[in-house]
PDB file of C-alpha atoms in Angstrom:
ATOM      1  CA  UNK A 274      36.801  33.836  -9.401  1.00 55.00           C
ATOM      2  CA  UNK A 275      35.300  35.756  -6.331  1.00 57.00           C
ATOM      3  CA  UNK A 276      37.159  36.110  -3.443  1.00 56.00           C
ATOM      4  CA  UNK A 277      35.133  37.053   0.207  1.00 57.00           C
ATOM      5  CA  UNK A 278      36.467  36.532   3.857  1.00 54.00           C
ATOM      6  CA  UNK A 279      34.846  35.284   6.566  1.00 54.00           C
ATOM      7  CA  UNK A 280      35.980  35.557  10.389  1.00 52.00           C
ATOM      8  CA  UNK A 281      38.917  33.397  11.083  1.00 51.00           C
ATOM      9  CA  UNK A 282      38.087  30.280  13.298  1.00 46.00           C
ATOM     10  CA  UNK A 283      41.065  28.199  14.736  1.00 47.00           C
ATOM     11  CA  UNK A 284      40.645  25.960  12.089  1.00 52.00           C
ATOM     12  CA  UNK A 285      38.930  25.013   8.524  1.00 53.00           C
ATOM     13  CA  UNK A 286      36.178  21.928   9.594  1.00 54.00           C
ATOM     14  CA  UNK A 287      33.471  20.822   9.128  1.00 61.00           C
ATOM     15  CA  UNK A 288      31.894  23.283  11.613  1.00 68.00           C
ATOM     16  CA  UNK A 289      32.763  26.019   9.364  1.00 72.00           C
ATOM     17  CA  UNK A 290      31.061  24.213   6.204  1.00 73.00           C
ATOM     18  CA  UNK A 291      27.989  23.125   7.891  1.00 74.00           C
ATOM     19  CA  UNK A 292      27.973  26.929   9.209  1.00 79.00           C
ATOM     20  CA  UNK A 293      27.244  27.674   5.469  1.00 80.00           C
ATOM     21  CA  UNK A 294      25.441  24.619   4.113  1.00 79.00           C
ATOM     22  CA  UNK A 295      22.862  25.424   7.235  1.00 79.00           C
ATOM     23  CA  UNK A 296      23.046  29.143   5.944  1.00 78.00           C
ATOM     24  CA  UNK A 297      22.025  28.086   2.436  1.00 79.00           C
ATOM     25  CA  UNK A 298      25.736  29.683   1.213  1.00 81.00           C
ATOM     26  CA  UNK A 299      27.727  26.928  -0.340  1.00 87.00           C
ATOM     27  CA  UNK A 300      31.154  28.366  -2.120  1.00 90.00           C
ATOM     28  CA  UNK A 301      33.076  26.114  -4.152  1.00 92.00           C
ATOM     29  CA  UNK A 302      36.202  26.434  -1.852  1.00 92.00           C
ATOM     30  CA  UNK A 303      36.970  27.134   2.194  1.00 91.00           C
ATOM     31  CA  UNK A 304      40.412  28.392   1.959  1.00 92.00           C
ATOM     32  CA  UNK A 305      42.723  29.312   5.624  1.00 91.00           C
ATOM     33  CA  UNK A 306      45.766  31.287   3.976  1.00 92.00           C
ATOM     34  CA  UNK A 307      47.673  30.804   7.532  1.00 91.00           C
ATOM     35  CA  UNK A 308      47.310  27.233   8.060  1.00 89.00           C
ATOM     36  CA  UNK A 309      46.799  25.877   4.248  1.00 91.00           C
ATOM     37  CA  UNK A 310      43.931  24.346   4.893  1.00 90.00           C
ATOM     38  CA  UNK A 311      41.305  23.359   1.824  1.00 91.00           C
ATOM     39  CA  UNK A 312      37.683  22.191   2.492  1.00 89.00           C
ATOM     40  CA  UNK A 313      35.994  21.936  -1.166  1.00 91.00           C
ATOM     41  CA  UNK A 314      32.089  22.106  -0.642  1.00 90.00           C
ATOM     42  CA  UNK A 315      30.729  22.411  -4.182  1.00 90.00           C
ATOM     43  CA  UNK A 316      32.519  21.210  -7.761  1.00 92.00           C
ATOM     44  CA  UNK A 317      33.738  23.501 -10.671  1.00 91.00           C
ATOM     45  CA  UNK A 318      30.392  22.692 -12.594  1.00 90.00           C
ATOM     46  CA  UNK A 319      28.033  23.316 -10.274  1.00 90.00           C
ATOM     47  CA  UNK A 320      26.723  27.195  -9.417  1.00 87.00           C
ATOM     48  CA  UNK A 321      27.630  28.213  -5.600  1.00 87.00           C
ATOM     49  CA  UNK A 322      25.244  30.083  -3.725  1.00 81.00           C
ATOM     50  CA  UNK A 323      26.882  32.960  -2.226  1.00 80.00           C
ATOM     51  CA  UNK A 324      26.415  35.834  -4.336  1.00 79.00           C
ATOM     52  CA  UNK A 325      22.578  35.107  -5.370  1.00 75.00           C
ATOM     53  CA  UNK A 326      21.893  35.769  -8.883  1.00 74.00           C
ATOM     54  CA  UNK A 327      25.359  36.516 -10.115  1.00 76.00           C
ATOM     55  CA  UNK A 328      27.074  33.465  -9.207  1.00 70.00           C
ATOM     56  CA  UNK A 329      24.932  31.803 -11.865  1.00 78.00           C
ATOM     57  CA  UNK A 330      26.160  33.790 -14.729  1.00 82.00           C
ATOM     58  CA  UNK A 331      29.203  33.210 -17.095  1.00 80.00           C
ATOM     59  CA  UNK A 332      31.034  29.895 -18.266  1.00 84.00           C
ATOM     60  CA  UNK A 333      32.165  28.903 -14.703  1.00 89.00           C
ATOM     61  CA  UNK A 334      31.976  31.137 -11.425  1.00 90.00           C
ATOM     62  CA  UNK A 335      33.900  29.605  -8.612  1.00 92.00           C
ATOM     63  CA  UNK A 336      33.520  31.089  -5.263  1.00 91.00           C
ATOM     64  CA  UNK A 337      36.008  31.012  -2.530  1.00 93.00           C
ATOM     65  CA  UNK A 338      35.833  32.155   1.123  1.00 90.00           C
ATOM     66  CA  UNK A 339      39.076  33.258   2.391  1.00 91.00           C
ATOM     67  CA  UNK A 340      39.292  32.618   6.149  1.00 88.00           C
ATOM     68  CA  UNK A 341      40.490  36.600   7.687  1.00 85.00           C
ATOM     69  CA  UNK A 342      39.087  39.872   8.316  1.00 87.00           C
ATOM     70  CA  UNK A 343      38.108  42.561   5.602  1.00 89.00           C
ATOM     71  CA  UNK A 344      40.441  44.945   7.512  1.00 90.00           C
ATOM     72  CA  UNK A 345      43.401  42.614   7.804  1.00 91.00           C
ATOM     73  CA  UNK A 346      44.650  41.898   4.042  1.00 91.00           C
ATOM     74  CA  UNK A 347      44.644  38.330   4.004  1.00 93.00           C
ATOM     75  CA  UNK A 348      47.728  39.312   1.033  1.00 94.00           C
ATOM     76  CA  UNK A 349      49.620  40.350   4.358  1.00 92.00           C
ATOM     77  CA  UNK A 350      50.132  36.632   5.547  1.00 93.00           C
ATOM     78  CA  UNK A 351      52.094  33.750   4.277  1.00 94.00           C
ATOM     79  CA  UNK A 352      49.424  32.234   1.967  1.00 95.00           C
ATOM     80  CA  UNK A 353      49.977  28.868   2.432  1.00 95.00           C
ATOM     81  CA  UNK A 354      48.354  26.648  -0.402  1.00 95.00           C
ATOM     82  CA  UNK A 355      47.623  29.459  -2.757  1.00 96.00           C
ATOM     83  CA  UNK A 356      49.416  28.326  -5.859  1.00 96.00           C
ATOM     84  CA  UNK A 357      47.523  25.075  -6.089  1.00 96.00           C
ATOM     85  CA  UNK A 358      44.399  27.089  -5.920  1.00 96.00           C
ATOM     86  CA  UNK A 359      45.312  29.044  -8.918  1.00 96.00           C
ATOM     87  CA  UNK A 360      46.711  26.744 -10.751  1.00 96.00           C
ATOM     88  CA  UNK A 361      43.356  24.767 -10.670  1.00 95.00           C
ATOM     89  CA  UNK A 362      41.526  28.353 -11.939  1.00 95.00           C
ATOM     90  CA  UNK A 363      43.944  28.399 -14.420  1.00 95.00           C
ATOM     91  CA  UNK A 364      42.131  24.632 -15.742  1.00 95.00           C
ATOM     92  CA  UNK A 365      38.973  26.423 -15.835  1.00 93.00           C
ATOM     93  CA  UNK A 366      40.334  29.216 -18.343  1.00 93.00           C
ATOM     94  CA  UNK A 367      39.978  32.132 -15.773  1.00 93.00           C
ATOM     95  CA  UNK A 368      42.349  34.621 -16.731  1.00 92.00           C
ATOM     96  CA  UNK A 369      44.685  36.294 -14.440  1.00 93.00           C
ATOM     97  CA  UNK A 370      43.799  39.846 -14.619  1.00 93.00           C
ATOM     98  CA  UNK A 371      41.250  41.703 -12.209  1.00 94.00           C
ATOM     99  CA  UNK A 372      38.646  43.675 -14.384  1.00 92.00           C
ATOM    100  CA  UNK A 373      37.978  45.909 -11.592  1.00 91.00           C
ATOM    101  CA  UNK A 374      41.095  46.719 -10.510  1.00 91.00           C
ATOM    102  CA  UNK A 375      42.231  46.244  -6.578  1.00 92.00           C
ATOM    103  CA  UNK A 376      39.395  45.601  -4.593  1.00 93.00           C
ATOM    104  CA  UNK A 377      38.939  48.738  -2.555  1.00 91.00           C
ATOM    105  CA  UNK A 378      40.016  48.224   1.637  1.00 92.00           C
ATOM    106  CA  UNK A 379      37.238  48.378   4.123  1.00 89.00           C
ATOM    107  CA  UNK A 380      34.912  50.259   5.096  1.00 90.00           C
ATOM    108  CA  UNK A 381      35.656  52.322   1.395  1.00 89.00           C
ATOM    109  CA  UNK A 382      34.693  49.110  -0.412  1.00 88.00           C
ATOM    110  CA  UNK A 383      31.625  49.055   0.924  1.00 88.00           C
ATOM    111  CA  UNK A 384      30.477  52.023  -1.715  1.00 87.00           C
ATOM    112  CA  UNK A 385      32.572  49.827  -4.338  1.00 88.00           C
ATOM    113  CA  UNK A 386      31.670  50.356  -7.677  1.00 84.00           C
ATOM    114  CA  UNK A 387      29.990  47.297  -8.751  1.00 90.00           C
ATOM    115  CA  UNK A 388      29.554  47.692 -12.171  1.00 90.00           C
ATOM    116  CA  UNK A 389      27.899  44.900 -14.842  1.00 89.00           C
ATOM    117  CA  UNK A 390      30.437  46.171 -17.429  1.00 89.00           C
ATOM    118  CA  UNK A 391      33.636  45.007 -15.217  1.00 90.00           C
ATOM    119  CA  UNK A 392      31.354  41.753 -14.295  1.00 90.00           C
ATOM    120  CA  UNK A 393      31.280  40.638 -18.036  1.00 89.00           C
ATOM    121  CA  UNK A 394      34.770  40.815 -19.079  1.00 89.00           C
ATOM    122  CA  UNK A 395      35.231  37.605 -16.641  1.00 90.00           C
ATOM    123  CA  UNK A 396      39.033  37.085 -14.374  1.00 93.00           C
ATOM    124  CA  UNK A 397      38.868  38.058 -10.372  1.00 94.00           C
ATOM    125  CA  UNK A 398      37.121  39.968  -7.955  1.00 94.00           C
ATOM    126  CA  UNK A 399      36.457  40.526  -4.953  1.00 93.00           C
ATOM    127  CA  UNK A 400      33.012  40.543  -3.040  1.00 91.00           C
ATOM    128  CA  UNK A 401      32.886  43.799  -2.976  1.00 91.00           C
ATOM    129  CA  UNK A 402      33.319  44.074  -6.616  1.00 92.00           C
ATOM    130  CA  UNK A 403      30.304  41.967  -7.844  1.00 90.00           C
ATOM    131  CA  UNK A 404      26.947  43.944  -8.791  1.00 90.00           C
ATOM    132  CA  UNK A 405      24.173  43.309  -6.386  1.00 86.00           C
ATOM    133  CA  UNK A 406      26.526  42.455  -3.448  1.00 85.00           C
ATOM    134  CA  UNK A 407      27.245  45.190  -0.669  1.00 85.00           C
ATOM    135  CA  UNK A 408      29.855  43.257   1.322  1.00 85.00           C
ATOM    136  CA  UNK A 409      33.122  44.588   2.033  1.00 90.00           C
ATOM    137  CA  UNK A 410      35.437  42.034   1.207  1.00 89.00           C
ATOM    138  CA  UNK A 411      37.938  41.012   0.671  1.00 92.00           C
ATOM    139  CA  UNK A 412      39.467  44.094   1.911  1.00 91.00           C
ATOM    140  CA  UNK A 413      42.362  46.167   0.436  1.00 92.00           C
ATOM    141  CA  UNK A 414      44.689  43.544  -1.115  1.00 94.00           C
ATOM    142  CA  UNK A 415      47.491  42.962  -2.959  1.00 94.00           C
ATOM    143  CA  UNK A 416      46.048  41.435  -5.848  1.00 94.00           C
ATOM    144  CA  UNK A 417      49.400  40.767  -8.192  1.00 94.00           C
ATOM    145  CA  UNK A 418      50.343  38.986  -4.974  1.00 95.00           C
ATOM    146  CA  UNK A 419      47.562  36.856  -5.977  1.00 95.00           C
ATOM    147  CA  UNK A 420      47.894  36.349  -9.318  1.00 94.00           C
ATOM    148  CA  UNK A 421      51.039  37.297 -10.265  1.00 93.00           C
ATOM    149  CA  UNK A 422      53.825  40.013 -10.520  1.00 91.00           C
ATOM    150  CA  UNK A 423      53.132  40.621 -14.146  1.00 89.00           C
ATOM    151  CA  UNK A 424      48.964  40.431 -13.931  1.00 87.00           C
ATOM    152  CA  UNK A 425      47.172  43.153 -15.440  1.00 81.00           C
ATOM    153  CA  UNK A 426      45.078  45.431 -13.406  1.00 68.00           C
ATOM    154  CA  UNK A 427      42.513  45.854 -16.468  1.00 60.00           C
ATOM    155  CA  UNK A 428      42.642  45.243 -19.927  1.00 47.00           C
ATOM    156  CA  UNK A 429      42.973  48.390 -22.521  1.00 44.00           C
ATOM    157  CA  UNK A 430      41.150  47.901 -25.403  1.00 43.00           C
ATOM    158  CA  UNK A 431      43.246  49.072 -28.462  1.00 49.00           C
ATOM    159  CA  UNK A 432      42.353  51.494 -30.972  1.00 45.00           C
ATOM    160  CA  UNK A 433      40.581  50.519 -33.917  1.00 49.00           C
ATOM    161  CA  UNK A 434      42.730  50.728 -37.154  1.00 58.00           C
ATOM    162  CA  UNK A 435      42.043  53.186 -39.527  1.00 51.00           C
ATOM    163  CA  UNK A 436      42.269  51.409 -43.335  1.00 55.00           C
ATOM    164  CA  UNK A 437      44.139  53.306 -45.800  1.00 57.00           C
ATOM    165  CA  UNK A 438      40.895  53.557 -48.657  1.00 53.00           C
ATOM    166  CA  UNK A 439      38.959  55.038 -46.021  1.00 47.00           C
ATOM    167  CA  UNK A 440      41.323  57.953 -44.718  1.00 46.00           C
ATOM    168  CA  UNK A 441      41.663  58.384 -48.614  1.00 48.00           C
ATOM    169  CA  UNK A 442      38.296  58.902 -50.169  1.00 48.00           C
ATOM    170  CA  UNK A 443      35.046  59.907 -47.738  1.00 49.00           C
ATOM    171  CA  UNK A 444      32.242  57.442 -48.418  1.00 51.00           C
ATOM    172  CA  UNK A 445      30.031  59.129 -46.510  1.00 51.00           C
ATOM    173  CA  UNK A 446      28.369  62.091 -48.507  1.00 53.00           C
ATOM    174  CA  UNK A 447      29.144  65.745 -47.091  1.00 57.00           C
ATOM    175  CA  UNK A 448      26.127  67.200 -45.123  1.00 61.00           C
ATOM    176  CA  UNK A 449      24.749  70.232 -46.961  1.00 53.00           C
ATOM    177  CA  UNK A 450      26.170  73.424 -45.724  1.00 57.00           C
ATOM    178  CA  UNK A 451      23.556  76.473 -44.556  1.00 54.00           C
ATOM    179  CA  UNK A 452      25.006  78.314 -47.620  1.00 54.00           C
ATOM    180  CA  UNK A 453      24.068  75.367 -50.095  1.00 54.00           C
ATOM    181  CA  UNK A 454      20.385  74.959 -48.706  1.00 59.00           C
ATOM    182  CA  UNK A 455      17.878  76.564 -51.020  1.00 60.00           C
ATOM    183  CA  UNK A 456      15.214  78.743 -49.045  1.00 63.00           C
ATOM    184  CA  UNK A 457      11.524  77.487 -49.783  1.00 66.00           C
ATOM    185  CA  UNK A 458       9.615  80.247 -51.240  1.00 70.00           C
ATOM    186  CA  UNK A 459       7.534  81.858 -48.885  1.00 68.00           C
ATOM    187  CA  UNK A 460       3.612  82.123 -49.067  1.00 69.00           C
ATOM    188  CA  UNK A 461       2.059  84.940 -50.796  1.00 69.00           C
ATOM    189  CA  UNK A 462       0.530  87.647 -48.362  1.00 65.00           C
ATOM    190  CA  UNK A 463      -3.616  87.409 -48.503  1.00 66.00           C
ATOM    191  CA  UNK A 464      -4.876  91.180 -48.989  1.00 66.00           C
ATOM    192  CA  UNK A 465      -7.995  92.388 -47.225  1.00 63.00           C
ATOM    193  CA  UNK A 466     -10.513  94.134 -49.221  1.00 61.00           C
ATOM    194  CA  UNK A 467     -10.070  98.134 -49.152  1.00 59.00           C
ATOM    195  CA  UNK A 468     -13.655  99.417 -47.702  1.00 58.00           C
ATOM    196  CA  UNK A 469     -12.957 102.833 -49.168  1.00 59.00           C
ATOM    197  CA  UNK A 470     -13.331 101.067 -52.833  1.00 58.00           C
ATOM    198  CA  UNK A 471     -16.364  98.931 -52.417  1.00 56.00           C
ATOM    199  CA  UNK A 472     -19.350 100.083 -54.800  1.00 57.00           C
ATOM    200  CA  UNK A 473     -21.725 102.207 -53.731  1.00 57.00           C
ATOM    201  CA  UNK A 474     -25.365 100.140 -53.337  1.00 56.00           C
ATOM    202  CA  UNK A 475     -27.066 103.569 -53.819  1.00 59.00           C
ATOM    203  CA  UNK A 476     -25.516 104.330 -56.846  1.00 58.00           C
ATOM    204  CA  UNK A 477     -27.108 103.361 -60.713  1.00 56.00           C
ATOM    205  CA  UNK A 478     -24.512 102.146 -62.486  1.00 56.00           C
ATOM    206  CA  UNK A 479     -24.651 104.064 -66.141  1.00 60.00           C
ATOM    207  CA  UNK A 480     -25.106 101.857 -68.981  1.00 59.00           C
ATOM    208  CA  UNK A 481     -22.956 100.839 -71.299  1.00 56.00           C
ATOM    209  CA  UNK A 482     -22.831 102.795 -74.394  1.00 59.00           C
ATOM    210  CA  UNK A 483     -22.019 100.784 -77.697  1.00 56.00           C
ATOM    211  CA  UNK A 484     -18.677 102.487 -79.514  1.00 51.00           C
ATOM    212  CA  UNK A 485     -19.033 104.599 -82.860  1.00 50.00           C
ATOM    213  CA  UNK A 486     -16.988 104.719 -85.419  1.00 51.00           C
ATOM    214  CA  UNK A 487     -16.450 107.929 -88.145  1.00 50.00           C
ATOM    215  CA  UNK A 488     -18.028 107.313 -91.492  1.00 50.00           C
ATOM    216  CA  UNK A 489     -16.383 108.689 -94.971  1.00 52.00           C
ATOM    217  CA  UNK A 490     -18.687 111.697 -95.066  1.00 55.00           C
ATOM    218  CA  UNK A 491     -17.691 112.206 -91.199  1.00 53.00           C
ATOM    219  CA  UNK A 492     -21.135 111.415 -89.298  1.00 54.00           C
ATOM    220  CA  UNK A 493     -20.843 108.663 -86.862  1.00 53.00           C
ATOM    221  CA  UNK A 494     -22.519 105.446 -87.365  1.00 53.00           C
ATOM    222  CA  UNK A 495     -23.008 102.544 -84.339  1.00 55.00           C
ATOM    223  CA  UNK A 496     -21.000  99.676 -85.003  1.00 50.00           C
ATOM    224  CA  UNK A 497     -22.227  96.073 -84.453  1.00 49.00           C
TER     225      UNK A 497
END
């Protein structure tokens, strides 16, 4: 449920909702929290058109315009008719929490954060609240005033349980320490030829001499 104000006429007509319809800005509901006063433009089951592109998203989005000022917490008055309102969000399964927390008062909620992770849990919000918007409303209010003493500001998701098997025995394997890694060899070092040692091109190499071997009466005799 979305919640934006618009500036307080004397009373909630039909100059008010052909203000909109001419405006191309149809909420579901036209709400006066003074006076009481209902004017229902748009059913439950069809998307409104006053918040563009988000107001087409989720299950059910119903938009309401809340006859005040942004600076003048509409929480602040008598809020005549509000419980019937509610009570017909509750038929529509929107829960009474606000995902976003208090909608911030003006102008601070004009630099709102409007994030699409608050947007997706679904429950209430102001205008200012709603990605893509930058309006200001509804102001600083008091939102269990709205929903309830005992609504919650925003859910806390719980900690995950830890089974018993798994705090037991580690299934994942143990990441090899620097101490257990096995250096790769490294590459052997190439050696440049020593110029000091190459042969000599001017040089006659000697020939090879075949070996002799001694004889029994001591004179040497080739061999092969």
């Amino acid at each position: 449920m979305v919640q934006q104000r618009v500036r307080p006429p004397r009373r909630v007509g039909p100059l008010l909702a052909a203000d909109l319809v001419k405006d191309g800005r149809l909420p579901h509901l036209i709400w006066n929290p003074c006076s009481g006063d209902v004017v229902q433009l748009l059913p439950a089951t069809r998307a409104a058109r006053l918040l563009g592109d988000p107001g087409h998203e989720g299950r059910v989005c119903t938009q309401i315009v809340v006859i005040g000022r942004a600076t003048e917490p509409f929480t602040g008055t008598i809020m005549a008719g509000l419980d019937p309102i509610v009570r017909w969000l509750d038929t529509w399964g929107i829960a009474r929490r606000w995902p976003a927390g208090p909608p911030l008062p003006s102008p601070q909620s004009y630099h709102a954060r409007r994030t699409r992770r608050d947007w997706a849990r679904g429950g209430h919000f102001g205008a200012s609240q709603i990605p893509g918007t930058d309006r200001p409303d509804p102001g600083g209010i008091d939102v269990r005033r709205v929903t309830g003493p005992d609504t919650p500001l925003a859910a806390i998701p719980r900690p995950r349980p830890v089974p018993a098997e798994e705090t037991a025995t580690r299934m994942i394997p143990r990441r090899a320490r620097p101490a257990d890694r096995v250096p790769a060899p490294l590459p052997e070092p190439t050696r440049s030829p020593d110029p000091s040692r190459s042969p000599d091109p001017s040089r006659t190499p000697e020939p090879i001499r075949p070996a002799t071997t001694l004889s029994p009466n001591n004179s040497p005799s080739p061999v092969g």
